Coordinates of C-alpha atoms and ligand atoms in Angstrom, one line a residue:
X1 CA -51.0 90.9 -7.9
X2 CA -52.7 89.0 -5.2
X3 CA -55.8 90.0 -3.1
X4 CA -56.7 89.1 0.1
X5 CA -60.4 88.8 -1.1
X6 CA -59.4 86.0 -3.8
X7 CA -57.2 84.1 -1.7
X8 CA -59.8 84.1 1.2
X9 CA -62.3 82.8 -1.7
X10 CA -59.1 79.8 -2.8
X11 CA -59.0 79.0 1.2
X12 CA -62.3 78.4 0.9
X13 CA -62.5 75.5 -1.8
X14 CA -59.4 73.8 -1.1
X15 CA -58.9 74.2 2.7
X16 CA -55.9 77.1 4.3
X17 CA -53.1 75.2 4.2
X18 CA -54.0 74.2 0.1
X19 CA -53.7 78.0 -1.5
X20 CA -50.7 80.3 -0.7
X21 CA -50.2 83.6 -2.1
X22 CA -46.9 83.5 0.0
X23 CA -43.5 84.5 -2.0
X24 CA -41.7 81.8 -0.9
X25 CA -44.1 79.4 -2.3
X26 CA -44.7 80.9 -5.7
X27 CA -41.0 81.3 -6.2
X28 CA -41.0 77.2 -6.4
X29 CA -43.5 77.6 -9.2
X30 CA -41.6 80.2 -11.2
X31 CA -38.8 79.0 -13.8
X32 CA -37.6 75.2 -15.1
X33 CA -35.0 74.5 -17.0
X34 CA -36.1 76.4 -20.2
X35 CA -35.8 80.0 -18.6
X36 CA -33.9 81.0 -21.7
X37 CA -36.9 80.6 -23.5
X38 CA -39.1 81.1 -21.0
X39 CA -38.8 84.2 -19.0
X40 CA -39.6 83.3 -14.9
X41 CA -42.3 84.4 -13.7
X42 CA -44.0 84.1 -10.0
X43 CA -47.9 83.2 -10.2
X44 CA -50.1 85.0 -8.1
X45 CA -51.4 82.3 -5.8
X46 CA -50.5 78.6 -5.7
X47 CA -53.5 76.3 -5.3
X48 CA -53.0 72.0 -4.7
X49 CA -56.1 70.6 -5.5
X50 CA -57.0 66.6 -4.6
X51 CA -60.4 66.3 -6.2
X52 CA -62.8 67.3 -9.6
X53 CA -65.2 69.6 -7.5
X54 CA -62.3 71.9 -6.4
X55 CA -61.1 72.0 -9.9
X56 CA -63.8 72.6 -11.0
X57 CA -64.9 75.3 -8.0
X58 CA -61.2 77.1 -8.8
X59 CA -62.2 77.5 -12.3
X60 CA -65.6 79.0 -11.8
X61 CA -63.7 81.8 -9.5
X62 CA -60.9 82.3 -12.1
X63 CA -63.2 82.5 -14.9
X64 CA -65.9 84.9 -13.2
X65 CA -62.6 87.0 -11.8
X66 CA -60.5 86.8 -15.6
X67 CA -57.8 85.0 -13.3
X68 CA -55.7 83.3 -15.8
X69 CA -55.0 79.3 -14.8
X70 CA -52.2 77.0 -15.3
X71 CA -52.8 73.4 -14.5
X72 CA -49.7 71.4 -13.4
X73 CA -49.6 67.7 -14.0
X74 CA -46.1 67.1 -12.5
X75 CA -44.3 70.1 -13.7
X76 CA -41.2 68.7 -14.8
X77 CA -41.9 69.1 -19.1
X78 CA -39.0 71.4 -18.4
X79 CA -40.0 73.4 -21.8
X80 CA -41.9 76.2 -20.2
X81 CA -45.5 74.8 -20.4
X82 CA -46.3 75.8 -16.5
X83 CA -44.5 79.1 -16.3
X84 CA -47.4 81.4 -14.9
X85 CA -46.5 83.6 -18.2
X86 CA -49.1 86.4 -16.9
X87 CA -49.3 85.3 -13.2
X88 CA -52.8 84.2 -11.6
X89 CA -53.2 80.8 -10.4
X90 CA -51.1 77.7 -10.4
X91 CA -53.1 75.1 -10.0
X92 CA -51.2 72.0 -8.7
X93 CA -52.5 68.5 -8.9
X94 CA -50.1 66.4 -7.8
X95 CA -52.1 65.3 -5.2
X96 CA -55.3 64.1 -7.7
X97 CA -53.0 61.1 -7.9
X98 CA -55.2 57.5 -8.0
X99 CA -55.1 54.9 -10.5
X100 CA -58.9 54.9 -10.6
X101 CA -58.9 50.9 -12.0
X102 CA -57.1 48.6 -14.2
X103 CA -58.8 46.7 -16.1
X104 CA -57.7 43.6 -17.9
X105 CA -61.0 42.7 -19.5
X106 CA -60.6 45.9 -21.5
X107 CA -57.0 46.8 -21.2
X108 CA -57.1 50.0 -20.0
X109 CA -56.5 51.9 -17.0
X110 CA -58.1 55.1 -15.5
X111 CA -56.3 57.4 -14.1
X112 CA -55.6 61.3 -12.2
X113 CA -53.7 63.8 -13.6
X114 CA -50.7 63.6 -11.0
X115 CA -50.3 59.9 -11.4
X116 CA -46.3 59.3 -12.8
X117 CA -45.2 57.2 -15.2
X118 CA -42.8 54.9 -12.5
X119 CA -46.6 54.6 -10.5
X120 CA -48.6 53.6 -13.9
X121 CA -45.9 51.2 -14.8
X122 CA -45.1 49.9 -11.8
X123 CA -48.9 49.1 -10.6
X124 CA -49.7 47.7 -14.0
X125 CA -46.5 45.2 -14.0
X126 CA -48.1 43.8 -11.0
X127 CA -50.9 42.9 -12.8
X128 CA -48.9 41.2 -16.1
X129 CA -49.4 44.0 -18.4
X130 CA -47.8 47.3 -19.8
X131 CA -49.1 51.3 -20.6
X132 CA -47.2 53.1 -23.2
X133 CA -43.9 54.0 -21.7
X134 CA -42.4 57.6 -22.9
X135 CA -38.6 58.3 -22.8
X136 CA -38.5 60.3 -20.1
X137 CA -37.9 60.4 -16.3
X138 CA -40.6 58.2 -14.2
X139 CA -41.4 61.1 -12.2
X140 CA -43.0 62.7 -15.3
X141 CA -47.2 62.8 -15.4
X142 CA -48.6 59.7 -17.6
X143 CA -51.4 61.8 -17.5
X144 CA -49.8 64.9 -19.2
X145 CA -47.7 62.8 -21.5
X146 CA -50.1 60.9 -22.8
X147 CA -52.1 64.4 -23.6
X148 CA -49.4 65.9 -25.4
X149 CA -48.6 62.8 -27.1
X150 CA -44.8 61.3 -26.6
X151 CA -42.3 59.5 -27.9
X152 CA -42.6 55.7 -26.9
X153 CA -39.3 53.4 -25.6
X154 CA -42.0 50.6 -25.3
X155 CA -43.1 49.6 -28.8
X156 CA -43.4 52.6 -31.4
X157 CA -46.1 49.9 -33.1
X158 CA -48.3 50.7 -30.5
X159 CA -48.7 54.4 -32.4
X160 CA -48.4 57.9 -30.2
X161 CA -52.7 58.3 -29.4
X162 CA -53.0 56.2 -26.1
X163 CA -55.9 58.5 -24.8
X164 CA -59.3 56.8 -24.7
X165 CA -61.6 59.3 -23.3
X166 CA -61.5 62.4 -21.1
X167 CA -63.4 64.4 -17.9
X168 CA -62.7 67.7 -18.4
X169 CA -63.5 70.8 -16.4
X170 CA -63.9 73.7 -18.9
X171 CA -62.9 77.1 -18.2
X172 CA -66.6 77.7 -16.8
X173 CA -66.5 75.3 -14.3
X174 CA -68.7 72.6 -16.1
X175 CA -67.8 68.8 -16.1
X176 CA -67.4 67.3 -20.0
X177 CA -66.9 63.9 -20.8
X178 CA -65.4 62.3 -23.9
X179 CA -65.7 59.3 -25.9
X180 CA -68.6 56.5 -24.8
X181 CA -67.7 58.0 -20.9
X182 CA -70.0 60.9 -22.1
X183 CA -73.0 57.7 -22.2
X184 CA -74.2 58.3 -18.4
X185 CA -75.4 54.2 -19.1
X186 CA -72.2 52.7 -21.1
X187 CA -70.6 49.5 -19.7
X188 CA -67.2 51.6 -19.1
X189 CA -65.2 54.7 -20.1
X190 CA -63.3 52.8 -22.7
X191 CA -64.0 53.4 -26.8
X192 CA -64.6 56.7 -28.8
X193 CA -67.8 57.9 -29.0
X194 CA -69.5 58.6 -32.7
X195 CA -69.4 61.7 -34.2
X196 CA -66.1 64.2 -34.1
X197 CA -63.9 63.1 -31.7
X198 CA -63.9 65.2 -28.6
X199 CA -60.9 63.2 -27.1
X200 CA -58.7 64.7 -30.0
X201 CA -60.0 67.9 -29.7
X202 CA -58.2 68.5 -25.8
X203 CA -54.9 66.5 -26.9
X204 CA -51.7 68.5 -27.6
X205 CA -52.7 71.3 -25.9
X206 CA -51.2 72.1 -23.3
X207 CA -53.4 73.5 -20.4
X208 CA -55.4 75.8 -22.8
X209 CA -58.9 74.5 -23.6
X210 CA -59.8 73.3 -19.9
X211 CA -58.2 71.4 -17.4
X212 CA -58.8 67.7 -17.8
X213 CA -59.3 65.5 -14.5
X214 CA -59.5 62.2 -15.5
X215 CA -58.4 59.6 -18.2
X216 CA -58.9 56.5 -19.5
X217 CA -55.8 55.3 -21.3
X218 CA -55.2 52.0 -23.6
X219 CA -53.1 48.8 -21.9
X220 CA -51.1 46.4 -24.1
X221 CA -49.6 43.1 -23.3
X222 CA -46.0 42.2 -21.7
X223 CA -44.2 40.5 -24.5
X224 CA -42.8 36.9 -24.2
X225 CA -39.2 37.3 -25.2
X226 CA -36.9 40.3 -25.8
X227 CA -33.7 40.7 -27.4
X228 CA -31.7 43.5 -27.3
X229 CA -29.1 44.0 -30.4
X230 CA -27.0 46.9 -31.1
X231 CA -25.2 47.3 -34.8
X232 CA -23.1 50.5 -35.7
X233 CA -22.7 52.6 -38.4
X234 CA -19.9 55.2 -40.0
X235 CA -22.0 56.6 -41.9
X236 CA -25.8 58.2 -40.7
X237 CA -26.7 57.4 -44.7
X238 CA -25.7 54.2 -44.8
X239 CA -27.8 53.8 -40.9
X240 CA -30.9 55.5 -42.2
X241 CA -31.0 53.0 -45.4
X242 CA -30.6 49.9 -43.3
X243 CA -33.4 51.2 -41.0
X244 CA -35.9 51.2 -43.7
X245 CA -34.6 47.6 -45.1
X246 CA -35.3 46.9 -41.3
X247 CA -38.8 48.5 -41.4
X248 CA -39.7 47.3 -43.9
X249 CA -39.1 43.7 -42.9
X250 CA -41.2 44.5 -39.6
X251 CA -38.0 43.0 -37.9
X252 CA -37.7 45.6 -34.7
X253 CA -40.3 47.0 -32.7
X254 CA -37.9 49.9 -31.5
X255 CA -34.9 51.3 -33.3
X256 CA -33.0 54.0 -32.4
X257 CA -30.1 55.7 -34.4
X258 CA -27.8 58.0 -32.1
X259 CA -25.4 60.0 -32.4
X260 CA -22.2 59.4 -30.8
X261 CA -22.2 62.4 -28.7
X262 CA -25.9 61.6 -27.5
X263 CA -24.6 58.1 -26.7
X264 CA -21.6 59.4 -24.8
X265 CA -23.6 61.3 -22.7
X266 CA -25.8 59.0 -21.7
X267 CA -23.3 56.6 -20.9
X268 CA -21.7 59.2 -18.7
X269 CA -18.8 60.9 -20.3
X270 CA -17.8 63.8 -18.9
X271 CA -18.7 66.8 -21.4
X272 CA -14.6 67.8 -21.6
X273 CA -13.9 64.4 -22.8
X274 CA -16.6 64.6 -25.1
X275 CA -15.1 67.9 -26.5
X276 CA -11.6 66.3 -26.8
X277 CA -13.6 63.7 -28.7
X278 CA -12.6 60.6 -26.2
X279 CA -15.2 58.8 -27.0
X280 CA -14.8 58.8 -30.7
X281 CA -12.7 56.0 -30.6
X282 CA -14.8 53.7 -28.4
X283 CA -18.3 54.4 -30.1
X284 CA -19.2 54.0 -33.8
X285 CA -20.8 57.9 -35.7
X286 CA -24.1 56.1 -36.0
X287 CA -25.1 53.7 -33.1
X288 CA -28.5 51.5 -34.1
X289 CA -29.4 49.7 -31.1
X290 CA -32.9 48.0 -31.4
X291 CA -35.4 45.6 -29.9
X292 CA -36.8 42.5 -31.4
X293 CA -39.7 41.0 -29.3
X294 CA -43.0 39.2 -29.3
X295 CA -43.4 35.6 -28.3
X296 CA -40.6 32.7 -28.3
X297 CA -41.5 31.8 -32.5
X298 CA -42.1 35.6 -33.5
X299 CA -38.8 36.5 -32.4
X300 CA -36.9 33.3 -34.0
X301 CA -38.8 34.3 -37.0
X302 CA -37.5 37.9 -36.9
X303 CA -34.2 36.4 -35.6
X304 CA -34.0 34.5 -39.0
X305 CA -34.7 37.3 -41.3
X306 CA -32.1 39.5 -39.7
X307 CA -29.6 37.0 -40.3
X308 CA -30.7 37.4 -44.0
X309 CA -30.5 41.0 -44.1
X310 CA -26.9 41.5 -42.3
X311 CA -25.9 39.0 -45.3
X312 CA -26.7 41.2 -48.1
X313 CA -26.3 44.6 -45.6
X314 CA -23.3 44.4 -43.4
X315 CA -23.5 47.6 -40.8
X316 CA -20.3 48.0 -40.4
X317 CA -19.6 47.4 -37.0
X318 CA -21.7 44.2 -35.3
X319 CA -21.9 44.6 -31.7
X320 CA -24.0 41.2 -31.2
X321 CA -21.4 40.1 -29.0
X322 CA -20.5 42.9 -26.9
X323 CA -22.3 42.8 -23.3
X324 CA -23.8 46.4 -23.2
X325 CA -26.0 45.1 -20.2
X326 CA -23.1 44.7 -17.9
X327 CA -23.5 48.6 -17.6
X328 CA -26.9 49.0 -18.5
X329 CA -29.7 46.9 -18.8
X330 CA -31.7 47.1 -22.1
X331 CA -34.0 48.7 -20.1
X332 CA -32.2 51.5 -18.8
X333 CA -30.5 51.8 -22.2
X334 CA -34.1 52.5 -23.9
X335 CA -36.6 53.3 -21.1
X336 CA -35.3 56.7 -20.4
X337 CA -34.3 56.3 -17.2
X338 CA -30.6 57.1 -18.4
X339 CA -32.0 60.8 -19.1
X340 CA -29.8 62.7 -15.9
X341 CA -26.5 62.3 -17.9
X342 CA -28.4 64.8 -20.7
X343 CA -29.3 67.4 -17.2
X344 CA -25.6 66.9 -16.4
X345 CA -24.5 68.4 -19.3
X346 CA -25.9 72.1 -18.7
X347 CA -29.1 73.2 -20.6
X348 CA -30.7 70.8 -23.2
X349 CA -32.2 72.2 -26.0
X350 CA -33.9 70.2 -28.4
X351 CA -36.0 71.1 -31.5
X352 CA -38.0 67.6 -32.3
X353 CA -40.4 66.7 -35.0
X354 CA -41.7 64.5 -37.4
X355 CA -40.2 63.6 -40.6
X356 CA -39.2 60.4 -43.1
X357 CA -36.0 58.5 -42.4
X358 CA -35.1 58.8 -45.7
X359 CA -34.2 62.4 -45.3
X360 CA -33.0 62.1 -41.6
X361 CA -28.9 62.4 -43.1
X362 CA -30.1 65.4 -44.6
X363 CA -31.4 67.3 -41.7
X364 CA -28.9 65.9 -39.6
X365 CA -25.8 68.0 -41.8
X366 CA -28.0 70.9 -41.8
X367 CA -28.1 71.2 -38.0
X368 CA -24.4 70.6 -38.1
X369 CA -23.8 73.3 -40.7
X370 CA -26.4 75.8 -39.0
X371 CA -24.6 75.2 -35.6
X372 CA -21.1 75.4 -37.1
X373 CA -22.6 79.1 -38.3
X374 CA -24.4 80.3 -35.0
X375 CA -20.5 79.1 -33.2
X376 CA -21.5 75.8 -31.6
X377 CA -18.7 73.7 -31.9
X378 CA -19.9 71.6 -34.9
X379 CA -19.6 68.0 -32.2
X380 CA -21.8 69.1 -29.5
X381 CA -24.8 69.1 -32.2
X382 CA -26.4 65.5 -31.9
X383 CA -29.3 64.2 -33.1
X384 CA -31.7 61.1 -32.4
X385 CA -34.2 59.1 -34.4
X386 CA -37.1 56.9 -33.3
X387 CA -38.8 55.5 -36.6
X388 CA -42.2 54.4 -36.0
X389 CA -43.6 52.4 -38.8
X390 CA -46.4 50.1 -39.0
X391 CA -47.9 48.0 -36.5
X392 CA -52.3 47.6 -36.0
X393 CA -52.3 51.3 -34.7
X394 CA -50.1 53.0 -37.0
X395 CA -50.1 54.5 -40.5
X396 CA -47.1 52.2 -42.8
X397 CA -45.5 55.3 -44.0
X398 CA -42.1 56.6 -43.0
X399 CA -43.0 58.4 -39.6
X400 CA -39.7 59.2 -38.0
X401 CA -39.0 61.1 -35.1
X402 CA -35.8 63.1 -34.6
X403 CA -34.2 65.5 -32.4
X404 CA -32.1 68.4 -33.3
X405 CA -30.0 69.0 -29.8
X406 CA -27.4 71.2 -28.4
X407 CA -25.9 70.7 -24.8
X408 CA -24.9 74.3 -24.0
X409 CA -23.0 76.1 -21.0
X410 CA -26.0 78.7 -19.9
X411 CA -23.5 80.5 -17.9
X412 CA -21.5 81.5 -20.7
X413 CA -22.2 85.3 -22.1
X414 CA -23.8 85.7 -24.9
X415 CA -25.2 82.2 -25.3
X416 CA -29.1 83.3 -25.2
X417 CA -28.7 85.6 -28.0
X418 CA -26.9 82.6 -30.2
X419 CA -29.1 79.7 -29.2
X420 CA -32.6 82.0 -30.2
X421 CA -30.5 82.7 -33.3
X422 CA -29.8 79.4 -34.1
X423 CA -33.1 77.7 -33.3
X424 CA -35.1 80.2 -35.3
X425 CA -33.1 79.4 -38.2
X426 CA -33.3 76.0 -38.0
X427 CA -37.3 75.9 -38.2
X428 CA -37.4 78.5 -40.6
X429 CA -34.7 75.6 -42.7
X430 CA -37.3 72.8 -41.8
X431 CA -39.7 74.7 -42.9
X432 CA -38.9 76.4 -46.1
X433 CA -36.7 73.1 -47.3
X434 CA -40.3 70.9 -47.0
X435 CA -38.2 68.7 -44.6
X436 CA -40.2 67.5 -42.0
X437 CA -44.1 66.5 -41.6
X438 CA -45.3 68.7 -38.3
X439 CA -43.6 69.3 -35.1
X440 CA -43.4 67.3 -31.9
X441 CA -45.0 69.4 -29.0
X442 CA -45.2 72.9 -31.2
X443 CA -44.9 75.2 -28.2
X444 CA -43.2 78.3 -27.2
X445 CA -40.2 78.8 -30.4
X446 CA -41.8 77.0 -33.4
X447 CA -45.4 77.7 -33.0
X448 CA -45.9 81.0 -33.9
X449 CA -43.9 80.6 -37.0
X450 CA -46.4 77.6 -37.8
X451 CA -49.7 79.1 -37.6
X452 CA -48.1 81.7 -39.7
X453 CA -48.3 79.0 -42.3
X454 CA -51.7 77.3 -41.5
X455 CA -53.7 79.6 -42.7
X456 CA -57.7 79.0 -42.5
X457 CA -56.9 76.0 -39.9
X458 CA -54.9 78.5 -37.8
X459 CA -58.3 80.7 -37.3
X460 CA -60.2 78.2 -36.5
X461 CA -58.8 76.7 -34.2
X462 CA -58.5 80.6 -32.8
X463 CA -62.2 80.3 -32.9
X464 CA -62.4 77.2 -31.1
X465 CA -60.0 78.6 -28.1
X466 CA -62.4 81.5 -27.8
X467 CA -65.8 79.5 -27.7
X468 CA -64.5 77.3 -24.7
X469 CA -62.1 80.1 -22.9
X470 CA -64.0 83.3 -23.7
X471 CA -61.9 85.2 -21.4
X472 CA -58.6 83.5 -21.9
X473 CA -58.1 82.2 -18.2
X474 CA -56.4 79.1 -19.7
X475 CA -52.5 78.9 -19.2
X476 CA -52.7 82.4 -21.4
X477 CA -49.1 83.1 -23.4
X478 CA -48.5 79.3 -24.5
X479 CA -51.3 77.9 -27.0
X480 CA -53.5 80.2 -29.4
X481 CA -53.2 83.8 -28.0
Ligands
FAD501 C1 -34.9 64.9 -19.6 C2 -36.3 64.7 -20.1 C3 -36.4 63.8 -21.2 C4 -37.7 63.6 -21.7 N1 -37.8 62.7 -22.8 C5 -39.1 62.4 -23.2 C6 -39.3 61.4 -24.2 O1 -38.4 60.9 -24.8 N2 -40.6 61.1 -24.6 C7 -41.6 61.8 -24.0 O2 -42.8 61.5 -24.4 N3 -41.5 62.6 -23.0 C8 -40.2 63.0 -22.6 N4 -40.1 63.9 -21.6 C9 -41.2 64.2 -20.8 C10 -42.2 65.1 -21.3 O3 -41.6 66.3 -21.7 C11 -43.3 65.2 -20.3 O4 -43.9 64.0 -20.0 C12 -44.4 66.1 -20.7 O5 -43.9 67.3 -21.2 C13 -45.3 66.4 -19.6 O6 -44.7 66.9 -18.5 P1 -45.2 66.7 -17.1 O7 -45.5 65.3 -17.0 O8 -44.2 67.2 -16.1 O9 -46.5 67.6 -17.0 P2 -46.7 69.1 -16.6 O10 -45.4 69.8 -16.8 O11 -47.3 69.2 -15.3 O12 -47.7 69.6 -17.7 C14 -47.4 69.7 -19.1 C15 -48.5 70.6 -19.8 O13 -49.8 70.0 -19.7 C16 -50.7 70.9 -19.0 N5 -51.5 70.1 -18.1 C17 -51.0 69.4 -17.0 N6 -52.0 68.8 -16.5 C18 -53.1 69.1 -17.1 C19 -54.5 68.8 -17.0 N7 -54.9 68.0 -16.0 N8 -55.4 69.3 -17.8 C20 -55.0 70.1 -18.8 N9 -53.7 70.5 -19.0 C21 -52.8 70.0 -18.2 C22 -49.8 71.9 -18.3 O14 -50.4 73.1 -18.1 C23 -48.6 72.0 -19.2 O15 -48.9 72.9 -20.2 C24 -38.8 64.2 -21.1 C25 -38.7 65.0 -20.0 C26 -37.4 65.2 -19.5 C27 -37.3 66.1 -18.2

């Protein structure tokens, strides 16, 4: 419920037209496109912020008031993460939106918390080098991402921890900073600091320990060559084994196996020819497109030992000579921006997480037979795979990362009921069958079930939510409460 006293005190910090406790405004900030999960819910006030000392001046009031706080990067996570849950404060900083510097001796750029991916990318091209670039739309937050740790269509090799340090305001009001920026003398924001890392200690959570106002984030090259090579498969088994033969060879440095539903829609077929099956006959079950690239030698190199490998693998369909790029560029094809055709489709629903390839065939018939079960049609369950293996940054180990998904008519009756149903069963399968390593983003359906399971770990990181939000202002309802 809003008072006129508090929003007097919000006009205050951030100027009158900057806080609004007026309907129509909050009603913007109320729902996304998981309000299945998610109930809607209005906040109490709507706040845009454009520096560190009103974020940190909002969160002194909240605190000393018990206001809960929900910090909006961009706001389009569309999984619930910025639904005022208990109302109080939104507190919107798309306007904190500067690339502070990029710099090329150190590869890294600084950065606000409303700066997009399509800006980060887009400035840093400019200057003949890349960020990590997540599979999503460019108007998501790099910022945010990179906090909640993505999923990468640049190079997988370069690992999922991009974050150098951190400036956070805490709950209190007082300014933190991580890694060597916490050295008021160091020669630049730019490696960890010694002792625990502090960095790690604010990443993957998702508003609830503070509201972090500036980053330093890690830079990588712009390769010399890329080629773009799509093979297909009949059989997910059959895909999944020649991925690790490919892994293991360190020929790609991004592979993706799709499903032929995911790749019909986002090549844009329509979702009643998809459930008439149309596109069956154009696309192969499995498609494996990948990316081989480095400079002009490295990729002759890998060049040579694919050769080998199709030799003593065959995939079973070899789509070397088909021009895919006539309707999409590689780029498009793996840089996410093809992700509307998945909006198109009604609500998305995903369950993603972390798990070897070698058991991705696995998973993938028990989402089929738990759909088939809950009454989705057994075709509209897909499912997509990113391995991520080796590489300077990352562990050599099978670290794959798959989607679960369902494209589903919300307008249809009934259809909240069956998707909870199905999605709790499905984790409680992950779970109990050992199949996967941890969750991607563990927020709203699978968490609670998973602290369930952590036991000691669970409580302390309890304790550690309590010690820097004592009153639990911070985006309450969505991490540890
Ligand atoms: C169709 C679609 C496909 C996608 N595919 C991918 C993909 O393949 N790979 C991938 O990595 N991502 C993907 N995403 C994007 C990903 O979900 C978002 O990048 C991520 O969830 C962050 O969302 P956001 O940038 O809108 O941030 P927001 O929604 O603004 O914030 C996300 C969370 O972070 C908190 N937060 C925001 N700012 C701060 C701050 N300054 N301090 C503390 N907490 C803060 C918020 O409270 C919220 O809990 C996809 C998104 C869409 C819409």
């Amino acid at each position: 419920m809003a008072s006129e006293a508090i929003i007097k005190a919000l006009q205050e910090i951030v100027g009158e037209k900057n806080a609004s406790a007026s309907p129509a405004v909050r009603q913007a900030y109320s729902r996304d496109q998981n309000y299945m999960f998610n109930e809607p819910q209005q906040p109490d006030y709507v706040v845009r912020a454009n520096s560190r000392e009103k974020v940190q001046a909002v969160l002194k009031l909240a605190n000393e008031k018990k206001i809960p706080v929900v910090p909006l990067a961009a706001g389009v996570n569309i999984r619930g993460l910025c639904i005022p849950t208990r109302g109080g404060i939104l507190l919107d900083m798309r306007p904190m939106n500067k690339i502070k510097e990029i710099n090329l001796d150190m590869m890294t750029a600084t950065i606000e918390p409303g700066v997009t991916v399509g800006q980060l990318v887009a400035a840093c091209r400019k200057k003949g080098v890349r960020p990590a670039i997540p599979g999503s739309p460019a108007t998501v937050s790099a910022f945010a991402n990179y906090m909640l740790r993505g999923v990468y269509h640049s190079n997988p090799q370069d690992g999922m921890d991009h974050v150098l340090c951190m400036e956070v305001a805490l709950p209190t009001g007082e300014l933190i900073r991580t890694g060597s920026a916490a050295i008021s003398t160091s020669y630049g924001p730019y490696c960890r600091y010694f002792g625990p890392d502090l960095t790690g200690l604010f990443m993957g959570v998702p508003g609830a320990f503070g509201v972090i106002t500036e980053m330093t984030v890690k830079l990588y090259d712009l390769p010399e060559r890329q080629e773009f090579i799509v093979f297909g498969f009949d059989d997910w088994q059959r895909a999944s084994d020649f991925a690790i033969e490919m892994m293991k060879l360190e020929i790609p440095t991004l592979l993706w196996l799709i499903d032929w539903i995911a790749v019909a829609v986002i090549t844009g077929f329509t979702r009643r020819q998809i459930k008439k099956k149309v596109p069956m006959k154009a696309l192969p079950v499995c498609s494996f497109p990948f990316l081989i690239e480095g400079s002009n030698e490295d990729v002759e190199h890998k060049l040579r030992k694919l050769d080998k490998l199709v030799e003593r693998f065959p995939p079973d369909r070899d789509l070397r000579e088909v021009d895919f790029t006539s309707a999409m560029s590689p780029e498009e094809f793996l840089g996410g921006r093809n992700v509307a055709g998945m909006l198109k489709m009604g609500y998305y629903f995903a369950l993603a997480f972390l798990h070897p390839m070698s058991n991705g065939a696995e998973i993938f018939s028990m989402f089929e037979e738990i759909g088939e079960k809950h009454g989705f049609e057994k075709d509209i369950v897909s499912f997509v795979s990113t391995p991520t293996r080796s590489g300077p940054n990352n562990w050599s180990g099978q670290l794959t990362y798959s989607e679960g998904e369902l494209f589903v008519d919300q307008t249809e009756p009934g259809i909240i009921d069956k998707l909870r149903a199905f999605s709790k069963e499905c984790v409680q399968t992950l779970l109990d069958r050992k199949l996967i390593y941890s969750w991607f983003r563990p927020y709203a359906t699978v968490l609670d079930i998973t602290l369930e399971r952590s036991g000691a770990t669970g409580e302390l990181l309890r304790k550690i939510k309590n010690l820097l939000d004592p009153n639990g202002i911070m985006n309450p309802g969505k991490f540890l409460d």
